[in-house]
Amino acid sequence: MKSLLKNSLFILFSAYLLTACNDNTVYHSYQSLPDEGWEKRDTLSFQIAITDSIPTTLRLFAEVRNRIGYPYHDLHLFISQNLQDSTVWHTDTIAFNLADSTGKWTGHGWGNIYQSETFFKSVLPLHSGNYTIKVINGMKDEKLQGLNDIGIRIEKQ
């Protein structure tokens, strides 16, 4: 009985610590892609409300969920954001390594889906407001298949 109580308290404490670690997340969202493929001309838009009255440095992450049928080892994305100043756009090219040289998926997987993430930039917004992050497929295919979702996560530094 005593060990059961200790184990229960340990599990509760661990769960508390795991949720406490997410307090720095300002924004986290995914957009699903069509099963038939992500067309080169389709832009994903993420609307972000920054409500902090005191500016703080933000860390930007891109996330991707791919199926095992994704035909490449990598993924290139063009990510544009106006977080520093709502009137000025900055674009970064992000390269994901989704599989190693032997074809083994490098992300965390379950079933036939793997999830990967990469940090791509730190920014300091000038003031609170509504901002946008746009994501464009940077691959050569007119219709890129094998991707489930593209996500953006923003954390306070």
C-alpha positions as semicolon CSV with decimal commas, in nm:
position;residue;x (nm);y (nm);z (nm)
1;M;0,000;0,000;0,000
2;K;0,284;0,237;0,088
3;S;0,462;0,175;-0,246
4;L;0,134;0,224;-0,434
5;L;0,095;0,565;-0,270
6;K;0,458;0,655;-0,351
7;N;0,414;0,547;-0,715
8;S;0,090;0,742;-0,746
9;L;0,250;1,056;-0,605
10;F;0,550;1,013;-0,834
11;I;0,323;0,981;-1,140
12;L;0,119;1,287;-1,038
13;F;0,435;1,491;-0,977
14;S;0,581;1,382;-1,314
15;A;0,259;1,475;-1,494
16;Y;0,265;1,816;-1,323
17;L;0,624;1,878;-1,435
18;L;0,545;1,780;-1,795
19;T;0,254;2,022;-1,815
20;A;0,450;2,296;-1,641
21;C;0,716;2,275;-1,913
22;N;0,461;2,389;-2,173
23;D;0,395;2,726;-2,003
24;N;0,631;2,894;-2,250
25;T;0,421;2,796;-2,552
26;V;0,261;3,107;-2,703
27;Y;0,111;2,942;-3,012
28;H;0,087;2,587;-3,150
29;S;-0,125;2,486;-3,446
30;Y;-0,131;2,240;-3,736
31;Q;-0,299;2,262;-4,073
32;S;-0,398;1,940;-4,245
33;L;-0,303;1,883;-4,607
34;P;-0,526;1,714;-4,866
35;D;-0,473;1,339;-4,914
36;E;-0,426;1,395;-5,288
37;G;-0,130;1,625;-5,223
38;W;-0,013;1,978;-5,137
39;E;-0,012;2,192;-5,450
40;K;0,285;2,420;-5,506
41;R;0,064;2,728;-5,531
42;D;-0,121;2,658;-5,202
43;T;-0,006;2,876;-4,911
44;L;-0,079;2,780;-4,551
45;S;-0,153;3,080;-4,325
46;F;-0,125;3,079;-3,947
47;Q;-0,284;3,375;-3,766
48;I;-0,103;3,457;-3,441
49;A;-0,218;3,699;-3,171
50;I;0,068;3,828;-2,954
51;T;-0,087;3,971;-2,638
52;D;0,217;4,038;-2,417
53;S;0,246;4,409;-2,342
54;I;0,620;4,369;-2,270
55;P;0,805;4,235;-2,575
56;T;0,984;3,906;-2,522
57;T;1,201;3,704;-2,760
58;L;1,008;3,426;-2,932
59;R;1,150;3,099;-3,068
60;L;0,984;2,974;-3,389
61;F;0,956;2,606;-3,478
62;A;0,821;2,436;-3,791
63;E;0,667;2,090;-3,758
64;V;0,569;1,831;-4,015
65;R;0,379;1,502;-4,007
66;N;0,460;1,277;-4,300
67;R;0,331;0,936;-4,406
68;I;0,568;0,648;-4,482
69;G;0,480;0,694;-4,850
70;Y;0,645;1,037;-4,865
71;P;0,881;1,002;-5,167
72;Y;1,182;1,206;-5,043
73;H;1,431;1,210;-4,754
74;D;1,392;1,585;-4,706
75;L;1,140;1,864;-4,723
76;H;1,203;2,230;-4,804
77;L;0,963;2,501;-4,689
78;F;0,954;2,876;-4,746
79;I;0,830;3,039;-4,425
80;S;0,739;3,408;-4,426
81;Q;0,654;3,597;-4,108
82;N;0,586;3,953;-3,999
83;L;0,639;3,905;-3,625
84;Q;0,900;4,177;-3,579
85;D;0,693;4,444;-3,750
86;S;0,350;4,375;-3,902
87;T;0,441;4,574;-4,216
88;V;0,770;4,395;-4,295
89;W;0,789;4,032;-4,415
90;H;1,092;3,808;-4,357
91;T;1,126;3,478;-4,546
92;D;1,339;3,183;-4,444
93;T;1,406;2,859;-4,630
94;I;1,377;2,563;-4,395
95;A;1,515;2,217;-4,474
96;F;1,381;1,915;-4,286
97;N;1,574;1,588;-4,292
98;L;1,286;1,343;-4,264
99;A;1,487;1,026;-4,331
100;D;1,849;0,922;-4,302
101;S;2,064;0,802;-4,595
102;T;1,929;0,446;-4,558
103;G;1,567;0,566;-4,580
104;K;1,486;0,523;-4,210
105;W;1,247;0,794;-4,089
106;T;1,410;1,020;-3,831
107;G;1,102;1,168;-3,662
108;H;0,890;1,026;-3,386
109;G;0,653;0,772;-3,537
110;W;0,332;0,593;-3,470
111;G;0,164;0,370;-3,726
112;N;0,251;0,499;-4,070
113;I;0,293;0,865;-3,964
114;Y;0,612;1,035;-3,845
115;Q;0,642;1,376;-3,684
116;S;0,949;1,600;-3,708
117;E;1,025;1,953;-3,592
118;T;1,298;2,208;-3,639
119;F;1,382;2,540;-3,478
120;F;1,423;2,809;-3,742
121;K;1,441;3,153;-3,587
122;S;1,423;3,377;-3,280
123;V;1,238;3,708;-3,315
124;L;1,151;3,999;-3,089
125;P;0,811;4,153;-3,176
126;L;0,805;4,531;-3,142
127;H;0,457;4,532;-2,986
128;S;0,153;4,317;-2,924
129;G;-0,082;4,259;-3,215
130;N;-0,203;4,017;-3,479
131;Y;0,063;3,860;-3,698
132;T;0,082;3,596;-3,971
133;I;0,314;3,312;-4,064
134;K;0,283;3,179;-4,420
135;V;0,423;2,843;-4,529
136;I;0,484;2,744;-4,893
137;N;0,598;2,410;-5,031
138;G;0,956;2,453;-5,151
139;M;0,984;2,121;-5,334
140;K;0,992;2,079;-5,713
141;D;0,668;1,875;-5,738
142;E;0,357;2,059;-5,856
143;K;0,158;1,841;-5,614
144;L;0,360;1,705;-5,322
145;Q;0,219;1,383;-5,179
146;G;0,282;1,195;-4,856
147;L;0,242;1,481;-4,607
148;N;-0,036;1,495;-4,348
149;D;0,009;1,822;-4,159
150;I;0,230;2,127;-4,131
151;G;0,255;2,301;-3,795
152;I;0,395;2,613;-3,632
153;R;0,495;2,637;-3,267
154;I;0,607;2,957;-3,094
155;E;0,765;2,958;-2,750
156;K;0,893;3,231;-2,522
157;Q;1,270;3,217;-2,493
